[in-house]
mmCIF file of C-alpha atoms in Angstrom:
data_model
loop_
_atom_site.group_PDB
_atom_site.id
_atom_site.type_symbol
_atom_site.label_atom_id
_atom_site.label_comp_id
_atom_site.label_asym_id
_atom_site.label_seq_id
_atom_site.Cartn_x
_atom_site.Cartn_y
_atom_site.Cartn_z
ATOM 1 C CA UNK U 140 0.000 0.000 0.000
ATOM 2 C CA UNK U 141 1.382 3.381 -1.040
ATOM 3 C CA UNK U 142 1.972 5.891 1.750
ATOM 4 C CA UNK U 143 0.081 8.472 -0.317
ATOM 5 C CA UNK U 144 -3.354 7.582 -1.655
ATOM 6 C CA UNK U 145 -5.385 9.720 -3.985
ATOM 7 C CA UNK U 146 -9.037 9.479 -4.911
ATOM 8 C CA UNK U 147 -10.605 9.261 -7.306
ATOM 9 C CA UNK U 148 -8.119 7.806 -9.788
ATOM 10 C CA UNK U 149 -10.134 9.142 -12.701
ATOM 11 C CA UNK U 150 -12.641 11.956 -12.809
ATOM 12 C CA UNK U 151 -14.743 13.402 -15.590
ATOM 13 C CA UNK U 152 -16.722 16.609 -15.293
ATOM 14 C CA UNK U 153 -18.766 19.059 -17.318
ATOM 15 C CA UNK U 154 -17.395 22.516 -17.765
ATOM 16 C CA UNK U 155 -18.392 24.716 -14.849
ATOM 17 C CA UNK U 156 -18.599 21.942 -12.267
ATOM 18 C CA UNK U 157 -16.920 22.095 -8.860
ATOM 19 C CA UNK U 158 -14.157 19.493 -8.613
ATOM 20 C CA UNK U 159 -12.668 17.887 -5.505
ATOM 21 C CA UNK U 160 -9.628 15.608 -5.482
ATOM 22 C CA UNK U 161 -8.574 13.946 -2.247
ATOM 23 C CA UNK U 162 -5.218 12.899 -0.842
ATOM 24 C CA UNK U 163 -4.623 10.803 2.268
ATOM 25 C CA UNK U 164 -1.228 9.948 3.688
ATOM 26 C CA UNK U 165 0.043 7.767 6.477
ATOM 27 C CA UNK U 166 3.266 9.455 7.643
ATOM 28 C CA UNK U 167 4.059 12.588 9.605
ATOM 29 C CA UNK U 168 4.913 15.353 7.198
ATOM 30 C CA UNK U 169 6.476 18.775 7.092
ATOM 31 C CA UNK U 170 4.647 19.817 3.914
ATOM 32 C CA UNK U 171 2.293 18.597 1.215
ATOM 33 C CA UNK U 172 2.467 19.506 -2.455
ATOM 34 C CA UNK U 173 -0.131 19.514 -5.199
ATOM 35 C CA UNK U 174 1.247 19.207 -8.725
ATOM 36 C CA UNK U 175 -0.364 19.346 -12.172
ATOM 37 C CA UNK U 176 0.821 17.297 -15.130
ATOM 38 C CA UNK U 177 -0.507 18.074 -18.604
ATOM 39 C CA UNK U 178 -0.576 15.475 -21.394
ATOM 40 C CA UNK U 179 2.758 16.722 -22.758
ATOM 41 C CA UNK U 180 4.418 15.439 -19.582
ATOM 42 C CA UNK U 181 5.665 18.584 -17.857
ATOM 43 C CA UNK U 182 4.801 18.975 -14.182
ATOM 44 C CA UNK U 183 3.939 22.269 -12.522
ATOM 45 C CA UNK U 184 3.828 22.847 -8.788
ATOM 46 C CA UNK U 185 0.453 24.292 -7.757
ATOM 47 C CA UNK U 186 0.663 24.496 -3.985
ATOM 48 C CA UNK U 187 2.905 23.719 -1.057
ATOM 49 C CA UNK U 188 1.130 23.785 2.273
ATOM 50 C CA UNK U 189 1.653 22.632 5.823
ATOM 51 C CA UNK U 190 -1.561 23.883 7.420
ATOM 52 C CA UNK U 191 -4.897 25.492 6.662
ATOM 53 C CA UNK U 192 -5.834 26.572 3.187
ATOM 54 C CA UNK U 193 -4.324 28.256 0.146
ATOM 55 C CA UNK U 194 -6.055 29.762 -2.874
ATOM 56 C CA UNK U 195 -4.758 30.639 -6.310
ATOM 57 C CA UNK U 196 -7.300 31.741 -8.866
ATOM 58 C CA UNK U 197 -9.898 28.979 -9.189
ATOM 59 C CA UNK U 198 -7.793 26.482 -7.258
ATOM 60 C CA UNK U 199 -8.077 25.923 -3.517
ATOM 61 C CA UNK U 200 -5.995 23.500 -1.464
ATOM 62 C CA UNK U 201 -6.757 22.519 2.112
ATOM 63 C CA UNK U 202 -4.961 20.316 4.572
ATOM 64 C CA UNK U 203 -5.948 18.709 7.881
ATOM 65 C CA UNK U 204 -2.740 17.619 9.579
ATOM 66 C CA UNK U 205 -4.509 15.725 12.371
ATOM 67 C CA UNK U 206 -6.521 13.671 9.888
ATOM 68 C CA UNK U 207 -3.593 13.345 7.436
ATOM 69 C CA UNK U 208 -5.786 14.492 4.593
ATOM 70 C CA UNK U 209 -5.708 17.159 1.921
ATOM 71 C CA UNK U 210 -8.125 18.227 -0.779
ATOM 72 C CA UNK U 211 -7.667 20.124 -4.017
ATOM 73 C CA UNK U 212 -10.737 21.985 -5.244
ATOM 74 C CA UNK U 213 -11.297 23.519 -8.655
ATOM 75 C CA UNK U 214 -14.156 25.975 -8.947
ATOM 76 C CA UNK U 215 -15.886 26.651 -12.293
ATOM 77 C CA UNK U 216 -13.868 23.921 -14.029
ATOM 78 C CA UNK U 217 -12.750 24.443 -17.607
ATOM 79 C CA UNK U 218 -11.497 22.035 -20.300
ATOM 80 C CA UNK U 219 -7.998 23.492 -19.900
ATOM 81 C CA UNK U 220 -8.011 22.095 -16.338
ATOM 82 C CA UNK U 221 -7.851 18.601 -17.866
ATOM 83 C CA UNK U 222 -4.647 17.091 -16.513
ATOM 84 C CA UNK U 223 -3.288 14.653 -13.959
ATOM 85 C CA UNK U 224 -3.185 16.087 -10.438
ATOM 86 C CA UNK U 225 -0.529 14.625 -8.181
ATOM 87 C CA UNK U 226 -0.269 14.839 -4.410
ATOM 88 C CA UNK U 227 3.184 14.542 -2.826
ATOM 89 C CA UNK U 228 4.255 14.678 0.810
ATOM 90 C CA UNK U 229 7.543 15.533 2.468
ATOM 91 C CA UNK U 230 7.926 13.268 5.532
ATOM 92 C CA UNK U 231 9.584 14.606 8.684
ATOM 93 C CA UNK U 232 12.351 12.022 8.744
ATOM 94 C CA UNK U 233 13.557 12.158 5.143
ATOM 95 C CA UNK U 234 14.473 14.814 2.644
ATOM 96 C CA UNK U 235 12.510 13.455 -0.277
ATOM 97 C CA UNK U 236 8.973 13.555 -1.563
ATOM 98 C CA UNK U 237 6.596 10.601 -1.671
ATOM 99 C CA UNK U 238 4.176 10.818 -4.576
ATOM 100 C CA UNK U 239 0.645 9.584 -5.101
ATOM 101 C CA UNK U 240 -0.302 7.901 -8.356
ATOM 102 C CA UNK U 241 -2.300 10.913 -9.490
ATOM 103 C CA UNK U 242 -5.894 11.720 -10.383
ATOM 104 C CA UNK U 243 -6.692 12.032 -14.072
ATOM 105 C CA UNK U 244 -9.237 14.807 -14.619
ATOM 106 C CA UNK U 245 -11.081 15.383 -17.876
ATOM 107 C CA UNK U 246 -13.373 18.378 -18.186
ATOM 108 C CA UNK U 247 -15.712 18.374 -21.169
ATOM 109 C CA UNK U 248 -17.269 21.474 -22.735
ATOM 110 C CA UNK H 202 8.338 27.899 -19.026
ATOM 111 C CA UNK H 203 9.513 26.516 -15.701
ATOM 112 C CA UNK H 204 13.166 27.339 -16.102
ATOM 113 C CA UNK H 205 14.198 23.682 -16.319
ATOM 114 C CA UNK H 206 14.947 22.313 -19.778
ATOM 115 C CA UNK H 207 15.542 18.745 -20.876
ATOM 116 C CA UNK H 208 16.911 17.288 -24.086
ATOM 117 C CA UNK H 209 16.059 15.296 -26.017
ATOM 118 C CA UNK H 210 12.276 15.302 -25.583
ATOM 119 C CA UNK H 211 11.951 11.897 -27.220
ATOM 120 C CA UNK H 212 14.498 9.101 -27.523
ATOM 121 C CA UNK H 213 14.297 5.655 -29.075
ATOM 122 C CA UNK H 214 17.253 3.386 -28.465
ATOM 123 C CA UNK H 215 18.249 -0.213 -28.828
ATOM 124 C CA UNK H 216 19.358 -2.316 -25.903
ATOM 125 C CA UNK H 217 23.015 -2.060 -26.931
ATOM 126 C CA UNK H 218 23.092 1.707 -27.454
ATOM 127 C CA UNK H 219 24.642 4.335 -25.211
ATOM 128 C CA UNK H 220 22.854 7.663 -24.910
ATOM 129 C CA UNK H 221 22.655 10.570 -22.498
ATOM 130 C CA UNK H 222 19.814 12.728 -21.217
ATOM 131 C CA UNK H 223 20.565 16.337 -20.379
ATOM 132 C CA UNK H 224 18.926 18.679 -17.899
ATOM 133 C CA UNK H 225 19.675 22.359 -17.386
ATOM 134 C CA UNK H 226 18.389 24.923 -14.905
ATOM 135 C CA UNK H 227 19.256 28.575 -14.455
ATOM 136 C CA UNK H 228 17.107 29.192 -11.418
ATOM 137 C CA UNK H 229 20.017 29.345 -9.007
ATOM 138 C CA UNK H 230 18.911 26.113 -7.361
ATOM 139 C CA UNK H 231 21.308 23.932 -5.411
ATOM 140 C CA UNK H 232 19.491 20.597 -5.685
ATOM 141 C CA UNK H 233 18.654 18.593 -8.804
ATOM 142 C CA UNK H 234 16.781 15.341 -9.240
ATOM 143 C CA UNK H 235 16.132 12.556 -11.734
ATOM 144 C CA UNK H 236 12.742 10.855 -11.588
ATOM 145 C CA UNK H 237 11.301 7.947 -13.561
ATOM 146 C CA UNK H 238 7.594 7.942 -14.385
ATOM 147 C CA UNK H 239 6.051 4.698 -15.608
ATOM 148 C CA UNK H 240 2.414 4.213 -16.513
ATOM 149 C CA UNK H 241 0.069 3.928 -13.527
ATOM 150 C CA UNK H 242 2.919 4.162 -11.004
ATOM 151 C CA UNK H 243 3.934 7.049 -8.746
ATOM 152 C CA UNK H 244 6.950 9.116 -9.647
ATOM 153 C CA UNK H 245 10.087 7.228 -8.612
ATOM 154 C CA UNK H 246 13.066 9.175 -7.356
ATOM 155 C CA UNK H 247 16.262 7.930 -8.967
ATOM 156 C CA UNK H 248 19.026 10.340 -7.998
ATOM 157 C CA UNK H 249 19.465 13.490 -5.957
ATOM 158 C CA UNK H 250 22.335 15.932 -6.241
ATOM 159 C CA UNK H 251 22.881 18.713 -3.743
ATOM 160 C CA UNK H 252 25.610 21.254 -4.483
ATOM 161 C CA UNK H 253 26.893 18.921 -7.183
ATOM 162 C CA UNK H 254 27.314 15.964 -4.820
ATOM 163 C CA UNK H 255 25.166 12.864 -5.094
ATOM 164 C CA UNK H 256 23.218 12.498 -1.844
ATOM 165 C CA UNK H 257 20.653 9.884 -2.808
ATOM 166 C CA UNK H 258 20.728 6.848 -5.017
ATOM 167 C CA UNK H 259 17.522 4.881 -4.741
ATOM 168 C CA UNK H 260 18.941 1.468 -5.626
ATOM 169 C CA UNK H 261 18.979 2.319 -9.301
ATOM 170 C CA UNK H 262 20.576 -0.251 -11.644
ATOM 171 C CA UNK H 263 24.093 0.615 -12.746
ATOM 172 C CA UNK H 264 22.959 0.873 -16.366
ATOM 173 C CA UNK H 265 21.810 4.362 -15.307
ATOM 174 C CA UNK H 266 24.729 6.645 -14.469
ATOM 175 C CA UNK H 267 24.191 10.264 -13.370
ATOM 176 C CA UNK H 268 26.636 13.128 -13.714
ATOM 177 C CA UNK H 269 26.435 16.630 -12.273
ATOM 178 C CA UNK H 270 29.338 18.726 -13.583
ATOM 179 C CA UNK H 271 28.020 21.951 -12.032
ATOM 180 C CA UNK H 272 24.958 23.212 -10.218
ATOM 181 C CA UNK H 273 23.162 24.093 -13.463
ATOM 182 C CA UNK H 274 23.578 20.852 -15.382
ATOM 183 C CA UNK H 275 22.610 17.253 -14.773
ATOM 184 C CA UNK H 276 23.066 14.274 -17.060
ATOM 185 C CA UNK H 277 21.756 10.746 -17.050
ATOM 186 C CA UNK H 278 23.952 8.370 -19.026
ATOM 187 C CA UNK H 279 22.214 5.274 -20.332
ATOM 188 C CA UNK H 280 23.763 2.012 -21.499
ATOM 189 C CA UNK H 281 22.537 -1.524 -22.155
ATOM 190 C CA UNK H 282 19.003 -0.633 -21.137
ATOM 191 C CA UNK H 283 16.098 -3.057 -21.007
ATOM 192 C CA UNK H 284 12.643 -2.631 -22.562
ATOM 193 C CA UNK H 285 11.175 -2.194 -19.058
ATOM 194 C CA UNK H 286 13.267 0.980 -18.728
ATOM 195 C CA UNK H 287 10.953 2.643 -21.243
ATOM 196 C CA UNK H 288 9.328 5.522 -19.365
ATOM 197 C CA UNK H 289 9.188 9.286 -18.995
ATOM 198 C CA UNK H 290 12.352 10.588 -17.325
ATOM 199 C CA UNK H 291 11.858 13.859 -15.513
ATOM 200 C CA UNK H 292 14.459 16.233 -14.175
ATOM 201 C CA UNK H 293 13.628 18.682 -11.389
ATOM 202 C CA UNK H 294 15.397 21.256 -9.264
ATOM 203 C CA UNK H 295 14.718 22.982 -5.967
ATOM 204 C CA UNK H 296 16.385 25.696 -3.953
ATOM 205 C CA UNK H 297 17.976 23.442 -1.349
ATOM 206 C CA UNK H 298 15.781 20.600 -0.086
ATOM 207 C CA UNK H 299 13.567 18.058 -1.807
ATOM 208 C CA UNK H 300 10.676 19.312 0.277
ATOM 209 C CA UNK H 301 11.049 22.827 -1.154
ATOM 210 C CA UNK H 302 8.952 23.549 -4.225
ATOM 211 C CA UNK H 303 10.402 21.523 -7.074
ATOM 212 C CA UNK H 304 10.501 22.817 -10.625
ATOM 213 C CA UNK H 305 10.222 20.129 -13.272
ATOM 214 C CA UNK H 306 11.474 19.908 -16.818
ATOM 215 C CA UNK H 307 9.238 18.686 -19.644
ATOM 216 C CA UNK H 308 10.693 15.182 -19.514
ATOM 217 C CA UNK H 309 12.304 12.804 -21.985
ATOM 218 C CA UNK H 310 10.044 10.066 -23.328
ATOM 219 C CA UNK H 311 12.375 7.064 -23.638
ATOM 220 C CA UNK H 312 11.561 3.939 -25.616
ATOM 221 C CA UNK H 313 13.929 0.975 -25.440
ATOM 222 C CA UNK H 314 13.500 -1.527 -28.246
#
C-alpha cells in the first residue's frame, strides 16, 4: 500500500462543475504539495502547504494535519483544467517527496 | 516555461546503445533530481544531487549513471538498457531541499526496443 493515496483515480466533469480531489497519507509530514501534469508530460507545482488553506485563482488546497488528509478543489472547471493532479508529501524524517499515483481529470465542454 | 529544460524530448534506443539525457536549470537552485515515471505508477526518485554531490541513489541499476558537472547541469547516461526501462524521465530542481517547491522539466520520453 502506497503511503500516499489519492481518490478518485479518474474523474470526468462538465465545464463549470466544482471538482474535488482527495489525498490521504500515512506518515508525519512537514509539507504537502499539489502538482499538475498536462498530457505533454511537464509537471507544474500548484501548492505547497503545511496547514490550513491556500487559494490561487480557481484552485483551492486545504490540509488537515490531524486527519492526514488534503483536498484540491477547482471551482468553475474548464477544459484546460484537464490534466493529472498529483499529491506529494515531504515526511519529517527524510528529505525526499513521496508521490501519489495521481488523479486524471477530464473536463468536457 | 519553468526554467528547467531537458533534451532530447523523445528518444528511441536499442538495448546495446549508449545515450545521455541532459537537464539544465538557471534558477540558481542547489538541488537537482532525476525521476522515472512509468504508466500507472507514482513518480520514482532515482538520484538526488545537492551542491553537485550525489546524496541519494535509490537502488537504481548501474545501467543508469548520473553526472552533475556543475549546479546548473545534470546528465543521465544510459547504457545496455532493457525494454522495461521505457518511461518518462523527468528532471527537477529545488532551492535546497527536496521538500522545497520543485521545478520540473518537460521530460524525456524514452523507448527501449
